Coordinates of C-alpha atoms in Angstrom, one line a residue:
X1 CA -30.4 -100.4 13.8
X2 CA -33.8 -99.8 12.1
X3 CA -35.1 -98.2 9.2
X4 CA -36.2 -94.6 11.5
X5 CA -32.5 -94.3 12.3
X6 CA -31.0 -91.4 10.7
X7 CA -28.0 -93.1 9.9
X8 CA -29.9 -95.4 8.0
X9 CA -32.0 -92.9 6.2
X10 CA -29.0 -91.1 5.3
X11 CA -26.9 -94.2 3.4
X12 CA -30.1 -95.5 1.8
X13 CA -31.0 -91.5 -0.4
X14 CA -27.8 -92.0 -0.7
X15 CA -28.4 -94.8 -2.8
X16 CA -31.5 -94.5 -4.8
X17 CA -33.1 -92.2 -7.2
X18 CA -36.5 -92.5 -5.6
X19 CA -37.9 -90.8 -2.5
X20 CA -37.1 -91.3 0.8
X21 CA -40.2 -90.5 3.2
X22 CA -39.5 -90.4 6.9
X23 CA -42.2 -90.7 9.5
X24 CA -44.6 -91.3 7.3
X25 CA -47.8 -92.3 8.9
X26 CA -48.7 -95.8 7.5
X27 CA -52.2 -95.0 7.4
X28 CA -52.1 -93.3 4.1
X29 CA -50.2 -96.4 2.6
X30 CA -53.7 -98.4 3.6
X31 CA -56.9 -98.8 2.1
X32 CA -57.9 -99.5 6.3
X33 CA -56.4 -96.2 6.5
X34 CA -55.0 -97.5 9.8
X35 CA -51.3 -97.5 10.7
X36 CA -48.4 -95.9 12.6
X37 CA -45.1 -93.9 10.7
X38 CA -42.5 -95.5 8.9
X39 CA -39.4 -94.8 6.8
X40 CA -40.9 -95.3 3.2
X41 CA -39.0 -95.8 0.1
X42 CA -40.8 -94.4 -3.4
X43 CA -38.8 -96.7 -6.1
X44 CA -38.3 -94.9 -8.9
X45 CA -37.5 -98.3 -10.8
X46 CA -36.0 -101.8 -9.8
X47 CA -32.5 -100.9 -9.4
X48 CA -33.7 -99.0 -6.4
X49 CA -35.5 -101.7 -4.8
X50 CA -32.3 -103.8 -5.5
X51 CA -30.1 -101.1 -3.9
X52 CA -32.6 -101.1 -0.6
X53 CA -32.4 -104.4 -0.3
X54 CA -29.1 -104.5 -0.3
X55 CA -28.6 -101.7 2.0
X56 CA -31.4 -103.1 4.6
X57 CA -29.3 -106.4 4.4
X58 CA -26.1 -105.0 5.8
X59 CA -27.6 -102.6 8.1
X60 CA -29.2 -106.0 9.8
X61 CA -32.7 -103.8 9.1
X62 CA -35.7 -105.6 8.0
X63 CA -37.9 -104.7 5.5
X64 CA -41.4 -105.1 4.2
X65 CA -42.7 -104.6 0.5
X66 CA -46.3 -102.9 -0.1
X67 CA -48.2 -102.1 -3.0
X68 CA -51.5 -100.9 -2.4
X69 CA -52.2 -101.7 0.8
X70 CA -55.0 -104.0 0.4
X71 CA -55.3 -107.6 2.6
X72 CA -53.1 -106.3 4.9
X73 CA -53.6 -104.6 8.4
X74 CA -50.3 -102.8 9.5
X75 CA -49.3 -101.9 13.5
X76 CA -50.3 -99.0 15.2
X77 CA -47.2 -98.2 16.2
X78 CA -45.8 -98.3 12.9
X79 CA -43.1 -100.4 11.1
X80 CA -39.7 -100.4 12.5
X81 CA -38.7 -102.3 9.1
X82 CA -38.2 -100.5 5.8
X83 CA -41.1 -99.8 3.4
X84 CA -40.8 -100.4 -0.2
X85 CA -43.7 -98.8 -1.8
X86 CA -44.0 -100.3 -5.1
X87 CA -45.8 -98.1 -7.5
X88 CA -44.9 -95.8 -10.2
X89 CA -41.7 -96.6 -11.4
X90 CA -42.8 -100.2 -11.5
X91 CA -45.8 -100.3 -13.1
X92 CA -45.2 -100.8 -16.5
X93 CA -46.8 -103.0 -19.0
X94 CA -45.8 -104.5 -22.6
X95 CA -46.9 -107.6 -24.4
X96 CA -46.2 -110.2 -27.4
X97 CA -48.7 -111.6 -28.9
X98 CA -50.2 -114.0 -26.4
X99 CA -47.6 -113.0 -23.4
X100 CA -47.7 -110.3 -21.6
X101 CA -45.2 -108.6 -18.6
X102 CA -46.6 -106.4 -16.0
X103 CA -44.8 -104.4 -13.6
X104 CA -45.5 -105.6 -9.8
X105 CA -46.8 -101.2 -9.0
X106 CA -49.5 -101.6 -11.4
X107 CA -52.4 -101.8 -10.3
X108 CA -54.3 -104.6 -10.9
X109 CA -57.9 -103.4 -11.8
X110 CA -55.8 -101.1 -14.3
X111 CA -53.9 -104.3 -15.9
X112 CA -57.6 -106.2 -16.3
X113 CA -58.7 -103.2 -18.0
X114 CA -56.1 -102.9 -20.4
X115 CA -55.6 -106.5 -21.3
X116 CA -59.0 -106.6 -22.1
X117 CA -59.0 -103.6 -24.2
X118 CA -55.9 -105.8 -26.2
X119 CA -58.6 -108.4 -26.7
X120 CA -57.0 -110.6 -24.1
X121 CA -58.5 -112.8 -21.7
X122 CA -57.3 -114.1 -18.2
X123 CA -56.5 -111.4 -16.0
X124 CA -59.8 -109.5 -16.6
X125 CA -61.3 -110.6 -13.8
X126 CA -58.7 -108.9 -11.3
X127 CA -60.5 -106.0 -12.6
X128 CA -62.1 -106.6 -8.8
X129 CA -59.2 -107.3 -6.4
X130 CA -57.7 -103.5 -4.8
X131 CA -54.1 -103.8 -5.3
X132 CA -51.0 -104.3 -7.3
X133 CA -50.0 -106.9 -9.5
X134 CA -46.8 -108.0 -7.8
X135 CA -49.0 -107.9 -4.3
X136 CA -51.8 -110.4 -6.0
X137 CA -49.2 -112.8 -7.0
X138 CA -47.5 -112.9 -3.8
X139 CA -50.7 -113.7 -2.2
X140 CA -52.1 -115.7 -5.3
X141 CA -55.1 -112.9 -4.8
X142 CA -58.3 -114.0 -7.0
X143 CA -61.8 -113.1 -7.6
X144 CA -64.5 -113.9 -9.9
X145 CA -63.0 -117.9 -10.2
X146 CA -60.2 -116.6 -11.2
X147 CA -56.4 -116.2 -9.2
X148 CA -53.1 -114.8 -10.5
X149 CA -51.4 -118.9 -10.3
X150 CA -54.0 -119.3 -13.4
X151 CA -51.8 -117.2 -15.5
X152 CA -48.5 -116.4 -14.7
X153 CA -45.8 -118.0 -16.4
X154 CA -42.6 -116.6 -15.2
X155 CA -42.2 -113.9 -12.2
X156 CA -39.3 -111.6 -12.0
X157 CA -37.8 -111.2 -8.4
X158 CA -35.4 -109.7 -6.1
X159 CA -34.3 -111.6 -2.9
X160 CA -33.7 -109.5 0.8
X161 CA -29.9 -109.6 -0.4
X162 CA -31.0 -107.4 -3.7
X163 CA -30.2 -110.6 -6.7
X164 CA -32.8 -110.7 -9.2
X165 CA -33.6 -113.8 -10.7
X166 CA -36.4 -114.7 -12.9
X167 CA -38.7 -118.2 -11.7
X168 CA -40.7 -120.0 -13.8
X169 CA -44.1 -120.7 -12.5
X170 CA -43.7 -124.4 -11.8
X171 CA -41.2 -123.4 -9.4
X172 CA -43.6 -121.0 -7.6
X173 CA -45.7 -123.1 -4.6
X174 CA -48.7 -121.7 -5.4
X175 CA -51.7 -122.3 -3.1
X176 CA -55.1 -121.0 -2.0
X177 CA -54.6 -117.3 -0.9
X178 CA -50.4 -118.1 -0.8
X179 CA -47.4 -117.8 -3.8
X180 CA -44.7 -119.1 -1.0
X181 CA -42.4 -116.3 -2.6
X182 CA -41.7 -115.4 1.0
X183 CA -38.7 -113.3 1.5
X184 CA -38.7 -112.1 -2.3
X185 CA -40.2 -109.0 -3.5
X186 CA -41.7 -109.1 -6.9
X187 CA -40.9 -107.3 -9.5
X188 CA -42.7 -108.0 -12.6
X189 CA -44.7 -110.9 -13.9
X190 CA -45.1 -112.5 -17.0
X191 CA -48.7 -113.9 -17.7
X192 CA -49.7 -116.0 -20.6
X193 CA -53.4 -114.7 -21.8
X194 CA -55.7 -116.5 -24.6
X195 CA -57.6 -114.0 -27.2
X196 CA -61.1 -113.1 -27.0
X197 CA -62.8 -110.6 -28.1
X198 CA -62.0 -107.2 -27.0
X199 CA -65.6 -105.7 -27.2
X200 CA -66.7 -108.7 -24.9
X201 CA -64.2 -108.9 -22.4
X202 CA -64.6 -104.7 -22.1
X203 CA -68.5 -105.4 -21.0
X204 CA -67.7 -108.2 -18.9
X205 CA -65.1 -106.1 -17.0
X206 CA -67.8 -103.1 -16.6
X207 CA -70.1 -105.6 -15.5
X208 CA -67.4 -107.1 -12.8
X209 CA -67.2 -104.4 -11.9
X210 CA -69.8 -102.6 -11.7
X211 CA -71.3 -106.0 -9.2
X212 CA -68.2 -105.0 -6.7
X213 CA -69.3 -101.8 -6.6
X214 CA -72.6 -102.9 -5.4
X215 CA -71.9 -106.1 -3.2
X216 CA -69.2 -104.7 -1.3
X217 CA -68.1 -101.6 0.6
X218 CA -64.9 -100.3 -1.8
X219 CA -66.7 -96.7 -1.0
X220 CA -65.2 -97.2 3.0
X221 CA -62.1 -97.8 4.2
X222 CA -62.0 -101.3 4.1
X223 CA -59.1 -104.3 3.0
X224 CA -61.1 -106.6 1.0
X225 CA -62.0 -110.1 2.2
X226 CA -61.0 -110.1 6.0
X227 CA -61.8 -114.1 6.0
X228 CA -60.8 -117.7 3.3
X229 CA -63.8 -119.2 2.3
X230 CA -63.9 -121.7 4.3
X231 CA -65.8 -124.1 2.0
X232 CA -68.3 -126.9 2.2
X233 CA -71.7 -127.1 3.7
X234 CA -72.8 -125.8 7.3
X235 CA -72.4 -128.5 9.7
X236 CA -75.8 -127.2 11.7
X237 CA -78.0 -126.4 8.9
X238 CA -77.9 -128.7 5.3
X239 CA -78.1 -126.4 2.6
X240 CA -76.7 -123.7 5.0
X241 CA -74.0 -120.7 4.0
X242 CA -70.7 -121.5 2.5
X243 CA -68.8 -118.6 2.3
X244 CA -67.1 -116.8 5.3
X245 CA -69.6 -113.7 5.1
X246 CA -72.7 -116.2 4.9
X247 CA -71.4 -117.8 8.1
X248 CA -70.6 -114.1 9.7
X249 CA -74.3 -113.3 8.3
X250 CA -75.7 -116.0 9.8
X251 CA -74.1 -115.6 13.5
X252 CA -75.9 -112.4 13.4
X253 CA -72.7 -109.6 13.6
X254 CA -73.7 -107.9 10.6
X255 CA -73.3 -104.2 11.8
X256 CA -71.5 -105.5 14.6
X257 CA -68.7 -103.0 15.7
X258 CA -65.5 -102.8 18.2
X259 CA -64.2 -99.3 18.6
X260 CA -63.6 -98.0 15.0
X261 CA -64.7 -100.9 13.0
X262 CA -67.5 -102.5 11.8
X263 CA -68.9 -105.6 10.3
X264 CA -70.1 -104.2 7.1
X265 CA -73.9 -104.3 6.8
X266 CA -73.7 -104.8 3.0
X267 CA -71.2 -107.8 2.9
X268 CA -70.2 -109.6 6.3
X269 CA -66.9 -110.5 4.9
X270 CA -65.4 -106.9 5.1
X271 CA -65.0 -105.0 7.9
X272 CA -64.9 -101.3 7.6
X273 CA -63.1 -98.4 9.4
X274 CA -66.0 -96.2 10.2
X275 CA -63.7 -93.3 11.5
X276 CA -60.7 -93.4 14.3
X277 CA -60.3 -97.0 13.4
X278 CA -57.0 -98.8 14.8
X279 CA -55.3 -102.2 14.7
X280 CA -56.2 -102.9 17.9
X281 CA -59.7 -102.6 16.8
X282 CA -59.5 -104.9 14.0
X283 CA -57.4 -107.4 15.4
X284 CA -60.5 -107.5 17.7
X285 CA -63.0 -108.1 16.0
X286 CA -61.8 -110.7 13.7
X287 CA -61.2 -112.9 17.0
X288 CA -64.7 -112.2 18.1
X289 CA -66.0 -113.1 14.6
X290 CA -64.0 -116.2 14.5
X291 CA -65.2 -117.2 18.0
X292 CA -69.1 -116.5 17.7
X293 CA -69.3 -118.2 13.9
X294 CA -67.0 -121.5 15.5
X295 CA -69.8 -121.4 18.6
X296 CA -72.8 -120.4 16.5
X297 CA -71.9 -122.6 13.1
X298 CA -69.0 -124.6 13.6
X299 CA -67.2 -123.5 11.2
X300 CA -63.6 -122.0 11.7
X301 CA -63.0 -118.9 9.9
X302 CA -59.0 -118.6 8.8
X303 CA -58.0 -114.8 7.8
X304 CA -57.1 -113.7 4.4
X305 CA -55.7 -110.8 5.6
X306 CA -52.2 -110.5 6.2
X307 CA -51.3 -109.1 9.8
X308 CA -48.2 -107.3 9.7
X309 CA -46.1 -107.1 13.1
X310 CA -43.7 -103.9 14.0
X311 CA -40.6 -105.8 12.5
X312 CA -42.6 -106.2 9.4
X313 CA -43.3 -110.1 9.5
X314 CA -46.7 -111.3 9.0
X315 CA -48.1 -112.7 12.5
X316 CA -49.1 -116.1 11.8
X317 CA -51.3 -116.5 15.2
X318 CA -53.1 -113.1 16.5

């Protein structure tokens, strides 16, 4: 069984409070705005997600959590796995003092915004990374300097069998771009913030953002970052690029397109769905990017995006 089988659809609105979407094309789940259908649940709150889970678990039907749908590229011929959109419902917010819990469907230029409005400093600068909060922690997403690992202190989370349990941070294996949280979905965080003042922080959010408005393409349909830093100096040229859209820059594919999709003329590092976009496309292009800036460079380009496979697992090698 999978999650387009009526049976399946049947037992799980059966179950929740939220709404059940069938054959719902993907693409409007993605800021690529590329993607096939797919049974989607709309939590209402986390005893929904709990009851999916639960349900997908003895059903034998896999399932795949989304927020935003930033960093990720899903199939063209959709998800067979379940969908847990996690949005409203989810995306509340509440603090104490210094502490503060966020729901995992908020999003996360929304939380920087009204942390710093509180007069509270650390999460501020995720005033620039397009998604939810429970989807930057599970990929420790960061910008600015900053990443989520720098602030959480406890993350609320639901395993694929629906049993929530509550992890402090040393217990999460945070790395580079990764939370290792696979096979959870997250629920809400709890960040530990250090007081500044609000009138400051406000500016330096407008000013954040206002610079990832105009270095990067947020205006097309686009994921964010495509490529990791890869780090360190050029091994052709000394003094040469350092970050993955200097070394796209500098093998020349700026503008460079396959199909639907292009290299973005205004930052190298994110490509952009131009119209009629697909997967395929994609999935394309970053293998001829990573070839021509290995021969060109000699620098290897890892993605930060997240492929997603039909069954709803990320594909570790495209």
């Amino acid at each position: 069984m999978n999650a387009r089988d009526p049976r399946f659809i049947e037992q799980l609105r059966k179950r929740v409070r939220g709404t059940v979407k069938e054959n719902e094309p993907l693409a409007r789940y993605s800021t690529w705005r590329i993607g096939g259908p797919a049974t989607i649940l709309l939590p209402a709150d986390q005893p929904d997600v709990t009851a999916a889970l639960a349900l997908a678990q003895s059903a034998g039907v896999p399932w795949f959590a989304l927020g935003l749908g930033s960093n990720i590229l899903l199939p063209d011929e959709g998800l067979e796995a379940l969908v847990i959109r996690l949005g409203k419902g989810l995306d509340g917010i509440r603090s104490q003092e210094s502490r503060w819990w966020i729901g995992a469907g908020m999003p996360a230029p929304l939380a920087a915004r009204r942390t710093a409005q509180g007069g509270w400093a650390g999460v501020h600068k995720m005033v620039g990374v397009p998604g939810t909060v429970g989807g930057g922690v599970y990929m420790n997403a960061g910008c600015h300097g900053a990443e989520w690992s720098d602030v959480v202190r406890r993350v609320t989370l639901a395993d694929s069998q629906g049993t929530i349990s509550v992890r402090e941070a040393a217990g999460v294996p945070f790395t580079y771009r990764r939370s290792g949280l696979d096979g959870f979905v997250v629920l809400e965080v709890e960040v530990e913030l250090r007081p500044e003042s609000a009138e400051r922080l406000t500016e330096e959010v407008e000013e954040l953002f206002r610079w990832r408005q105009e270095g990067t393409p947020f205006n097309q349909p686009c994921c964010g970052s495509t490529f990791k830093n890869p780090g360190g100096v050029s091994g052709v040229v000394e003094g040469g690029p350092r970050t993955a859209g200097q070394f796209i820059d500098a093998a020349g594919l700026k503008g460079f397109a396959i199909g639907g999709v292009h290299v973005s003329p205004k930052h190298a590092n994110y490509f952009v769905n131009v119209g009629g976009g697909t997967a395929a496309d994609v999935r394309a292009l970053i293998r001829h990017t990573q070839a021509v800036v290995k021969d060109r460079c000699g620098a290897e380009l890892e993605t930060e995006v997240k492929i997603v496979g039909p069954d709803g697992k990320y594909l570790l090698n495209d």
